[in-house]
Short mmCIF file of C-alpha atoms and ligand atoms in Angstrom, two decimals:
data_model
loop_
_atom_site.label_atom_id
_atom_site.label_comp_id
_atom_site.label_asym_id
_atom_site.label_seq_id
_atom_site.Cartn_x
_atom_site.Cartn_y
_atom_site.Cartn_z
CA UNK A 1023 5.39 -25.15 -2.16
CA UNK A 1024 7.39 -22.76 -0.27
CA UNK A 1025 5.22 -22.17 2.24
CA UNK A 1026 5.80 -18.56 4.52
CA UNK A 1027 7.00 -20.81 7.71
CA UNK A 1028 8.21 -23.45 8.82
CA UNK A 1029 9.87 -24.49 12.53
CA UNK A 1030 13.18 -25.77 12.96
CA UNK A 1031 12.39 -28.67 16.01
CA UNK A 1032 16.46 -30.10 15.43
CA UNK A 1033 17.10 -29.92 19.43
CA UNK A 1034 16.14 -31.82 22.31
CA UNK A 1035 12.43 -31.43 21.67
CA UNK A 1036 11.57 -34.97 20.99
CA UNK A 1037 13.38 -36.09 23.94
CA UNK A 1038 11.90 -33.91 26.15
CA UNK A 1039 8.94 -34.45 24.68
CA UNK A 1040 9.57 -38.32 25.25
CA UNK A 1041 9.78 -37.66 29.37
CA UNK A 1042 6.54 -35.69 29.57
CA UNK A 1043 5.06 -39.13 28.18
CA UNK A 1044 7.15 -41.52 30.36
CA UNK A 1045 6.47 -39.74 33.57
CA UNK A 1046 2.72 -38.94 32.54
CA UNK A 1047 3.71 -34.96 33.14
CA UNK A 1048 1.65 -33.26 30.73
CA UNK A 1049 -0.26 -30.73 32.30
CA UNK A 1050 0.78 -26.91 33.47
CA UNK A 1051 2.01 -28.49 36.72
CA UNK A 1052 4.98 -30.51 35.20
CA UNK A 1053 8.45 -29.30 36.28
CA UNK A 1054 9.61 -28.30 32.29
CA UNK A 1055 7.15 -25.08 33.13
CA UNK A 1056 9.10 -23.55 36.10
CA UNK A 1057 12.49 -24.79 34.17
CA UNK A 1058 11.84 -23.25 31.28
CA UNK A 1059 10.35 -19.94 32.93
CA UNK A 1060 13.98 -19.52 34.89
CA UNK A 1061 16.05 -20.25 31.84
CA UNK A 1062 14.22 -17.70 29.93
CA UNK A 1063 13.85 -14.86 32.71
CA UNK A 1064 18.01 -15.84 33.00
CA UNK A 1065 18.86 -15.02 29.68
CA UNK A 1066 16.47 -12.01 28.99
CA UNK A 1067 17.83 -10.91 32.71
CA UNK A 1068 14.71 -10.48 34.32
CA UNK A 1069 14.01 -11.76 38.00
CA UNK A 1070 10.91 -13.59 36.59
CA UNK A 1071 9.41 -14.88 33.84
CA UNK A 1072 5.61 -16.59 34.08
CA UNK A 1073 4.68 -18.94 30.97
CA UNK A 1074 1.12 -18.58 30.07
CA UNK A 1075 -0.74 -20.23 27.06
CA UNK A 1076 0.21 -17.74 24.11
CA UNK A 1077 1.39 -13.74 23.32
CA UNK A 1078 -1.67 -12.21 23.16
CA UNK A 1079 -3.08 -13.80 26.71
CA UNK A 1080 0.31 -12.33 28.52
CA UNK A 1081 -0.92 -8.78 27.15
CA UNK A 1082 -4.04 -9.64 28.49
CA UNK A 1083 -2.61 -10.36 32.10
CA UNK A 1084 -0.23 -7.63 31.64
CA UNK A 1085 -2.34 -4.65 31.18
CA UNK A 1086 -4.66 -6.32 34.18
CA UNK A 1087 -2.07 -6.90 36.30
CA UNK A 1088 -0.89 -3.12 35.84
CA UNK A 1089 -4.37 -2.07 36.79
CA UNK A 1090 -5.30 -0.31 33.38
CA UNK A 1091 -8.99 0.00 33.71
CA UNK A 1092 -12.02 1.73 32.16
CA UNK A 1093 -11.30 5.26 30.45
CA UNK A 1094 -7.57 4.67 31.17
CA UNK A 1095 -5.39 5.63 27.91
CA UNK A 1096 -2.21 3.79 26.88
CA UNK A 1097 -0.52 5.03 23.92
CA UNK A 1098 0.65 3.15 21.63
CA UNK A 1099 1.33 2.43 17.75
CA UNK A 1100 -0.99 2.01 14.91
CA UNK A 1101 0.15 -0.12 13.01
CA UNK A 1102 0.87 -3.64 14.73
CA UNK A 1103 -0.80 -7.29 15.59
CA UNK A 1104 -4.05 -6.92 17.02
CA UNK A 1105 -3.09 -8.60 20.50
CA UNK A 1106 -2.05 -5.13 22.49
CA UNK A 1107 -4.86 -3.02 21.23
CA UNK A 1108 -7.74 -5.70 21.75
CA UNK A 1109 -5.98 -6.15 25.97
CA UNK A 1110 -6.54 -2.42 25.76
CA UNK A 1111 -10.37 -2.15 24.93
CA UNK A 1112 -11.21 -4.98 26.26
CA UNK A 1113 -10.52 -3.77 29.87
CA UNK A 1114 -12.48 -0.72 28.96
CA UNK A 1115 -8.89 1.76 28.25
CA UNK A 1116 -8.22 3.32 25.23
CA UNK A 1117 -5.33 3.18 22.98
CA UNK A 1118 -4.25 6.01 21.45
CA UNK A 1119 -2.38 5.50 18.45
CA UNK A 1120 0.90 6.71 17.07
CA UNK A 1121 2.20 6.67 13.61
CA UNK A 1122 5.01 4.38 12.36
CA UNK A 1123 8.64 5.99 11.01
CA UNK A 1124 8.39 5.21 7.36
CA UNK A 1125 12.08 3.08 7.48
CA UNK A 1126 11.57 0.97 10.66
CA UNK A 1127 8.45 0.75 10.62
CA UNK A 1128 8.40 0.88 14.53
CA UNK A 1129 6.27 3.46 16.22
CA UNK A 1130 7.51 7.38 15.50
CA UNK A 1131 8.70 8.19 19.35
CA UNK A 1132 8.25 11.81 18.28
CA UNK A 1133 4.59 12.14 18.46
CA UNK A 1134 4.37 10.63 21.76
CA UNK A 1135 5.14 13.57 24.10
CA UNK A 1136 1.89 15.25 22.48
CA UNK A 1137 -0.49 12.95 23.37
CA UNK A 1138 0.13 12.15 26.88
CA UNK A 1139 -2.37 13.87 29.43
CA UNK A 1140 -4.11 12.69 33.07
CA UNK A 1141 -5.54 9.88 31.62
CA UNK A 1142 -2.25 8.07 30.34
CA UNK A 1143 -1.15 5.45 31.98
CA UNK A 1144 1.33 3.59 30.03
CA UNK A 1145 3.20 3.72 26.96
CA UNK A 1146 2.92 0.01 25.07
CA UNK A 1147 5.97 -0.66 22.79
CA UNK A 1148 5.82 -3.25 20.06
CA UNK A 1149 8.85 -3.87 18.68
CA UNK A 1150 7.91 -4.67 14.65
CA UNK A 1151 9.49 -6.72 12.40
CA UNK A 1152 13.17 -7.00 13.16
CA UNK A 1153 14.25 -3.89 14.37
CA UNK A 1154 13.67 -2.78 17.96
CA UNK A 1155 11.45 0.83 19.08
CA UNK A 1156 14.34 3.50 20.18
CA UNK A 1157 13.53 2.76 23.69
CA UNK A 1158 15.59 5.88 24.99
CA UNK A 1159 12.86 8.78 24.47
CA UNK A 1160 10.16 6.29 25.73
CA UNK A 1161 12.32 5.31 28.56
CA UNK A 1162 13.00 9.21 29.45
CA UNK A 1163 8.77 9.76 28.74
CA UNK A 1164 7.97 7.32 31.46
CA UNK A 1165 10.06 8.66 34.09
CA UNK A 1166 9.25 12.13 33.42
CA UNK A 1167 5.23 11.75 33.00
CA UNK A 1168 5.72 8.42 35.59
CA UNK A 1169 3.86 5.73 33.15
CA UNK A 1170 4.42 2.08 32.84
CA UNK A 1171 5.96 0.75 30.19
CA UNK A 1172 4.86 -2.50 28.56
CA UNK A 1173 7.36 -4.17 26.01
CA UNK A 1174 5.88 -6.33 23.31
CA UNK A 1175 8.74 -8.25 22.86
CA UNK A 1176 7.01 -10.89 20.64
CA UNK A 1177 8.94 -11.19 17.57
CA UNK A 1178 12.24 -9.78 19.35
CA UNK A 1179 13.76 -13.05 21.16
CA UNK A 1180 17.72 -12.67 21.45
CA UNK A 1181 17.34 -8.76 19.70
CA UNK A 1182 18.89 -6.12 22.14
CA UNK A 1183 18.83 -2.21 21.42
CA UNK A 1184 21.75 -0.57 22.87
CA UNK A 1185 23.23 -3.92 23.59
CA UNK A 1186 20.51 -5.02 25.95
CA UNK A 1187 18.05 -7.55 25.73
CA UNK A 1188 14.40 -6.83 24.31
CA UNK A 1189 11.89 -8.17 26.71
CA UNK A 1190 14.11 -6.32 29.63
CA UNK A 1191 12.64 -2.93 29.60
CA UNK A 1192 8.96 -3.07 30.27
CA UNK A 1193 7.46 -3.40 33.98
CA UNK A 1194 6.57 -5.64 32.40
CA UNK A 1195 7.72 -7.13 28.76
CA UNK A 1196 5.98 -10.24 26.76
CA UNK A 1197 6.71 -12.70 24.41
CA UNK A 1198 5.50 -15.06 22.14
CA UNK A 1199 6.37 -18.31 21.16
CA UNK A 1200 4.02 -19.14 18.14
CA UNK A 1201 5.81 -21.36 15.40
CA UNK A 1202 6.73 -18.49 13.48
CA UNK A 1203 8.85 -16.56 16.24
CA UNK A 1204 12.34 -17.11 16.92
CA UNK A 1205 12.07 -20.02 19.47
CA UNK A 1206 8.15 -21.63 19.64
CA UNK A 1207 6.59 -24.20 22.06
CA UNK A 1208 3.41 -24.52 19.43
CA UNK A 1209 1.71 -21.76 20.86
CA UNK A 1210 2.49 -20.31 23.99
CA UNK A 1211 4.01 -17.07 25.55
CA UNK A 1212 5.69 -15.45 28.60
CA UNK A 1213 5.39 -12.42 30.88
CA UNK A 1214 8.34 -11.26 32.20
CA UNK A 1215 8.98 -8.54 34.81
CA UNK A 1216 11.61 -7.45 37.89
CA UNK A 1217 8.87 -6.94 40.71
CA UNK A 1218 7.58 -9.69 43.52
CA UNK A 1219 4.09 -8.71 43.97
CA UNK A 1220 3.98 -8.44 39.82
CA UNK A 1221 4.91 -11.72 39.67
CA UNK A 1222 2.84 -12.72 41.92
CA UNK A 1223 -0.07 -11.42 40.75
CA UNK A 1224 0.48 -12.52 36.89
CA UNK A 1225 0.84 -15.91 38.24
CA UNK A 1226 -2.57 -15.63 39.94
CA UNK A 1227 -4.41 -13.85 36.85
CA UNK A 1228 -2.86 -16.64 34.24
CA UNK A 1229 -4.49 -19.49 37.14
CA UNK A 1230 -8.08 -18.44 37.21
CA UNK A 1231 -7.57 -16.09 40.20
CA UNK A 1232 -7.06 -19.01 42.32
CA UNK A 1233 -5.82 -17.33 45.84
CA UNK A 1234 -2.37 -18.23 46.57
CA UNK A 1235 -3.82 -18.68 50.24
CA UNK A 1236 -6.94 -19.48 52.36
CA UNK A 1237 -9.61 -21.60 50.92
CA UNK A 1238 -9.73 -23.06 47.46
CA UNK A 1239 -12.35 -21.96 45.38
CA UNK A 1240 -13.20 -18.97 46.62
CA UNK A 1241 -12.22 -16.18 44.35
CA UNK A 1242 -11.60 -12.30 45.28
CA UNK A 1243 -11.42 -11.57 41.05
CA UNK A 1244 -11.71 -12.34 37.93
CA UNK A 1245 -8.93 -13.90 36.06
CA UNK A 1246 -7.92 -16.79 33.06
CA UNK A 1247 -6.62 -20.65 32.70
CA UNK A 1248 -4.15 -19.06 30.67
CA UNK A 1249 -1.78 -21.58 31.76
CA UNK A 1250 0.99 -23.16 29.45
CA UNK A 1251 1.21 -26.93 29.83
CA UNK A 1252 4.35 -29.18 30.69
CA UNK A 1253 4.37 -30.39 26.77
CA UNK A 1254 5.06 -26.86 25.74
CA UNK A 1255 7.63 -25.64 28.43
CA UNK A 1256 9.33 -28.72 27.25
CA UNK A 1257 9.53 -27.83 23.46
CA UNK A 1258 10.53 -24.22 24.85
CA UNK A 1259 13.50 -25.28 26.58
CA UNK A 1260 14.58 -27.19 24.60
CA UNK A 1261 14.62 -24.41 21.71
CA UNK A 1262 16.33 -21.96 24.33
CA UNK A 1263 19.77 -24.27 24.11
CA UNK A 1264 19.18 -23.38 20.56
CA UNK A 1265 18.24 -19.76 20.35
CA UNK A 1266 21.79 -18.04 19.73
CA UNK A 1267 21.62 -20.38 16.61
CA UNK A 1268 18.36 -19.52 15.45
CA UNK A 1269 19.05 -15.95 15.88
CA UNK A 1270 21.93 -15.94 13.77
CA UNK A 1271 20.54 -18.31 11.31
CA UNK A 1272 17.35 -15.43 11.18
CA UNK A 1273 19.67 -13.10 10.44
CA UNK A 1274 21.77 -14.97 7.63
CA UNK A 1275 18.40 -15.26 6.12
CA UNK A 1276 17.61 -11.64 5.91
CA UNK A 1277 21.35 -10.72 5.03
CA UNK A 1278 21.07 -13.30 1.76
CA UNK A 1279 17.46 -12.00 0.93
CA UNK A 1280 18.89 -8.40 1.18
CA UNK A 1281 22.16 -9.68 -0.56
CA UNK A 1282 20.07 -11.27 -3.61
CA UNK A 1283 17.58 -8.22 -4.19
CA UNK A 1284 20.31 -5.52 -3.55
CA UNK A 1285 19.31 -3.67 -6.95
CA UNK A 1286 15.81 -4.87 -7.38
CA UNK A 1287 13.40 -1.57 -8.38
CA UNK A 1288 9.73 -0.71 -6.81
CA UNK A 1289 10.45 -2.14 -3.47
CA UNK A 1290 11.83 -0.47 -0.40
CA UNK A 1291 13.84 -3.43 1.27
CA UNK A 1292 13.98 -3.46 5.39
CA UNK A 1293 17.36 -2.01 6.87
CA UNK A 1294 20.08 -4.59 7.90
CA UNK A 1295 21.31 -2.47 10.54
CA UNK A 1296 20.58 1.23 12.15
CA UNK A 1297 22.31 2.93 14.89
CA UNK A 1298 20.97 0.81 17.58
CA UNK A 1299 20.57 -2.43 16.33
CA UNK A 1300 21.10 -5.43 13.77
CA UNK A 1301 18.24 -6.31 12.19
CA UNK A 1302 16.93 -9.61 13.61
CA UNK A 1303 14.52 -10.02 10.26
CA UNK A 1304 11.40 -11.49 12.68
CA UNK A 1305 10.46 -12.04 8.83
CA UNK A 1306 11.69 -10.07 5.71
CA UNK A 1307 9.37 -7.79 4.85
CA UNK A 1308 9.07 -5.58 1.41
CA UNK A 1309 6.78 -2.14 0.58
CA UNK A 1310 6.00 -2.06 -3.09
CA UNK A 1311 5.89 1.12 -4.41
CA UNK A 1312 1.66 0.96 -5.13
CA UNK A 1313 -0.99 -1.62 -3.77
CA UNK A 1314 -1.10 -2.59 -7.33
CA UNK A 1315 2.47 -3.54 -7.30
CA UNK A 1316 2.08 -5.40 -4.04
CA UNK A 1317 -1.09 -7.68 -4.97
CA UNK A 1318 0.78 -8.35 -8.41
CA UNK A 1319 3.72 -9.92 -6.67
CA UNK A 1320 2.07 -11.85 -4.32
CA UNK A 1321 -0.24 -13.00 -6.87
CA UNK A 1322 2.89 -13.89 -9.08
CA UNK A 1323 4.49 -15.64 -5.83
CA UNK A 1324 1.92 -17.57 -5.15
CA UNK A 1325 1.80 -18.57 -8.89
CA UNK A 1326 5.22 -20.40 -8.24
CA UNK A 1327 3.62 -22.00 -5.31
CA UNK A 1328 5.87 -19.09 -2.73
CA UNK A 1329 3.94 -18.30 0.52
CA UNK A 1330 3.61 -14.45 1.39
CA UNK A 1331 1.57 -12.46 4.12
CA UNK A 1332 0.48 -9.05 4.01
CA UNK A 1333 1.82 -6.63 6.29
CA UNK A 1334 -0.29 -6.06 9.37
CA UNK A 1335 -3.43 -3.93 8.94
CA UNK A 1336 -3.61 -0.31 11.17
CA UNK A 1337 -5.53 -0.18 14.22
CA UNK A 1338 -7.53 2.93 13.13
CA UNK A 1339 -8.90 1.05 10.28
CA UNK A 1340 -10.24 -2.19 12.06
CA UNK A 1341 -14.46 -2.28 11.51
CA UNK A 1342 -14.07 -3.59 14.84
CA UNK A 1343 -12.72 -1.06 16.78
CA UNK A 1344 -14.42 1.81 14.01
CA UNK A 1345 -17.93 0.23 15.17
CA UNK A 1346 -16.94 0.59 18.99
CA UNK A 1347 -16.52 4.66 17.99
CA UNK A 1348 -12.75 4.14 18.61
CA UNK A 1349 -10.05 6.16 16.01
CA UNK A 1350 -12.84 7.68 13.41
CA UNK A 1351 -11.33 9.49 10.81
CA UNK A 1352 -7.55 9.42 12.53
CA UNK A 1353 -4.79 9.77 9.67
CA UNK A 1354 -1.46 7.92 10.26
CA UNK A 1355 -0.24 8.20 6.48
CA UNK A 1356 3.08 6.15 7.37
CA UNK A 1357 1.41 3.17 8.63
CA UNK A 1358 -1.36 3.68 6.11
CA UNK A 1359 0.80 3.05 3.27
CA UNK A 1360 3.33 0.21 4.79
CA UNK A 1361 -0.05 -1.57 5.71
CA UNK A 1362 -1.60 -1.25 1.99
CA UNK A 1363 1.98 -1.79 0.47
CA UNK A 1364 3.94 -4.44 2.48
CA UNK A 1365 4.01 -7.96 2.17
CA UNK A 1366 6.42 -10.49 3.37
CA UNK A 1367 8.75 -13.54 1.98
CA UNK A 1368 9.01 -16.78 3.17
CA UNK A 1369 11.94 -16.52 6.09
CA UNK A 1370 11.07 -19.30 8.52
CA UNK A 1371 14.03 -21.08 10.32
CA UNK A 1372 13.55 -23.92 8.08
CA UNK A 1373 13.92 -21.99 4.76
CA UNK A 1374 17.25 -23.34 3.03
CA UNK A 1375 19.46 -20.80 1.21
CA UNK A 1376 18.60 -22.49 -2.32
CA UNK A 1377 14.62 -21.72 -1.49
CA UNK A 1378 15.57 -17.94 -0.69
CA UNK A 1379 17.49 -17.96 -3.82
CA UNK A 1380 14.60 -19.39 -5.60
CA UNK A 1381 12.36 -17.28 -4.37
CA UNK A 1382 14.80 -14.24 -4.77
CA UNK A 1383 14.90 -15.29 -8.33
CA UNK A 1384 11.33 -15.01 -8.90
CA UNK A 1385 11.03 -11.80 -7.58
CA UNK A 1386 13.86 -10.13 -9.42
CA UNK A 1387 12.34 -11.48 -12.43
CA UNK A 1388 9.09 -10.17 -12.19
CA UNK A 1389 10.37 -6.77 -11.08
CA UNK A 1390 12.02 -6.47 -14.12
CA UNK A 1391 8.96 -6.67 -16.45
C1 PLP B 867 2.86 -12.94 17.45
C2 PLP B 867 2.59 -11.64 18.13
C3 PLP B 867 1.69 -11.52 19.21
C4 PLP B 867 0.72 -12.58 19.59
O1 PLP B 867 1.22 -13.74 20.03
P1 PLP B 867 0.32 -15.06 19.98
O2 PLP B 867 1.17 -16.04 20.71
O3 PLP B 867 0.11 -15.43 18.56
O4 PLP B 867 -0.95 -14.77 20.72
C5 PLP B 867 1.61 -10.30 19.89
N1 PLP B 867 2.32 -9.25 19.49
C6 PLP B 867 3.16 -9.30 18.43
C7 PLP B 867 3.92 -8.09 18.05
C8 PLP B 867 3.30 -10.49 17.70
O5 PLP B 867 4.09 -10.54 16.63
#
C-alpha cells in the first residue's frame, strides 16, 4: 500500500520527545511551547507566533480576536478546507465566496473588488495547494476599502510570493501542522501576527479567557483550551531545523511527478512555477477531464493498493451551510469543476522516488487505454 501520506520524523523528535518524559514536561506549560513559537515567528518574520492545538482552532481565535461578529461579511474563496468558512458562521458573519482561477486553483482576485460593501470586514486568503493567492491586489483592496486580512497559510510553510514568506501578510496569518503539512507536531497549529495587544489577546482566547490579571477564575468572555501541549511544540521544533529540507524534498516530489506524466492525456497537471512563485506541491494534485475520468482513476489506483483524495468540495455546495440558507443557488463554475474533477497522488515527505515512479507508472498506463 502506498498510502496518500506519510511523515518524515528523521530529526530530533525522539530526543526531544525523550526530555518531555525525563523532566515530566508534558503539558502546554513546558518550555518547547514558547521555543518553538519564537523559532517559528523568527523564520516566518513575524513579532509573534502563539501555538494553539490545530489549524482550524487558530481560524477560530483569529476571526474572534479580529472582532468579526454577527452579520459581519468576510470574503473569501469557494473552494477550500472547511476550517475558514465554519470560524466564519460560527461567529454569526458571513462568507462570501469567490471563484477559483481555473490554473492555480487559488481564489480569482478579480471578483473581489465587486463584492465588498459596509458590511466587509476582511478579506480571508487561503493559499491552495502549492501555489500562493497573488497577494498584491488583495494587499492594495485592504488598504483602499481598510479590511483585515487573514492569511491561511496552512499548507504554505517555507512558500513565499514575491520572495516573502507566506504566513507574513495577514494581521494575522495561520498555520497548520497536521501530519500531512510541510512540518507537523501530530496535530497542532499557530497564529501568527505583528501587533502586542493581538498577541495578547490570541493568547488569552486559545487559554479559556483566563485574564492575564486580577483574580483567577473570573472570566470577562468567552474563549477555548485550544492550547498546544509541550509534546507537540517539541516534535515542531524539532521539524523546523528540518523544514528547508522538507521543502525542497516537497518540491523534488512534485518536479518528478510532473517530470514522469509530462505527456500523459485527460489530465490538467498543477503548474511548477508562475510568475510569483515555485510551486511548493502541498500535495500533487490532477483535474481529469470528466468526473467519470476522475472516479475511474482513483478506482484503478486504489486497485494497485495507491492512496488518493479528492479535491476539496465548494463551500456553496455544503448541505450544511445550504440548510443554514447560506450560498443557495450561487454558481462558481471554476471551483465547481476542479472540485468534481480533481483528485490527488500520494506526495507525503516519506514517499520514495521509486513509489512516485510506481505510481506514475500506473497512471500513464491507464491513461493510455
Ligand atoms: C489543513 C488545513 C487547515 C486545518 O488545519 P487542521 O490543523 O487540520 O485543523 C486549514 N486550512 C487549510 C487550507 C488546510 O489545508
Amino acid at each position: 500500500m502506498i498510502p496518500v501520506n506519510t511523515p518524515l520524523l528523521n530529526g530530533n523528535e525522539l530526543n526531544y520527545l525523550t526530555e518531555c518524559i525525563n523532566t515530566g514536561w508534558i503539558s502546554s506549560e513546558g518550555p518547547f511551547v514558547s521555543k518553538f513559537e519564537n523559532e517559528f515567528a523568527k523564520y516566518i518574520g513575524t513579532n509573534y507566533g502563539i501555538a494553539v492545538s490545530n489549524g482550524s482552532a487558530a481560524l477560530d481565535i483569529a476571526i474572534k480576536a479580529l472582532n468579526i461578529g454577527l452579520g459581519d461579511e468576510v470574503i473569501m474563496p469557494t473552494f477550500t478546507i472547511i476550517s475558514p468558512a465554519q470560524s466564519v458562521v460560527s461567529v454569526g458573519a458571513i462568507p462570501v465566496l469567490v471563484d477559483c482561477d481555473p490554473v492555480t486553483w487559488n481564489m480569482n482576485v478579480n471578483e473581489i473588488e465587486n463584492k465588498i460593501n459596509d458590511k466587509t470586514k476582511a478579506i480571508l486568503v487561503v493559499h491552495i495547494y502549492g501555489l500562493p493567492v497573488d497577494m498584491d491586489p488583495i494587499l492594495a483592496l485592504c488598504s483602499k476599502y481598510n479590511l483585515f486580512l487573514i492569511e491561511d497559510a496552512a499548507e504554505m510553510h517555507g512558500q513565499t510570493y514575491k520572495n516573502k514568506l507566506c504566513g507574513s501578510f495577514g494581521d494575522i496569518s495561520i498555520f497548520s501542522f497536521y501530519p500531512n503539512k510541510h512540518i507537523t507536531t501530530g496535530e497542532g497549529g499557530m497564529i501568527m501576527c505583528n501587533n502586542f495587544e493581538l498577541n495578547e489577546r490570541c493568547k488569552k482566547l486559545r487559554n479559556l479567557a483566563f485574564e492575564p490579571s486580577g483574580r483567577r477564575f473570573v472570566h470577562n468572555e468567552i474563549g477555548w483550551n485550544y492550547r498546544m501541549t509541550n509534546i507537540q511544540a517539541a516534535i515542531g521544533l524539532a521539524q523546523l531545523e528540518r523544514i528547508n529540507d522538507h521543502v525542497k524534498r516537497k518540491r523534488e516530489i512534485g518536479i518528478r511527478y510532473l517530470n514522469n506524466l509530462k505527456y500523459i492525456k485527460g489530465y490538467e497537471l498543477p503548474l511548477e512555477k508562475n510568475e510569483y512563485a515555485e510551486n511548493i506541491f502541498w500535495i500533487f494534485g490532477l483535474v481529469a477531464n470528466s468526473e467519470k475520468r476522475c472516479n475511474d482513476t482513483v478506482a484503478e489506483l486504489t486497485k494497485h493498493q495507491i492512496g488518493t483524495r479528492p479535491f476539496f468540495w465548494c463551500m456553496h455546495k455544503q448541505p450544511v451551510f445550504n440548510r443554514m440558507n447560506l450560498f443557495l443557488n450561487e454558481k462558481h463554475p471554476n471551483a465547481e469543476k476542479i472540485a468534481t474533477n480533481g483528485f490527488y497522488l500520494p506526495s507525503g515527505l516519506g514517499i520514495t522516488d521509486s513509489e512516485i515512479d510506481y505510481v506514475s507508472e500506473k497512471l500513464l498506463k491507464f491513461s493510455n487505454l
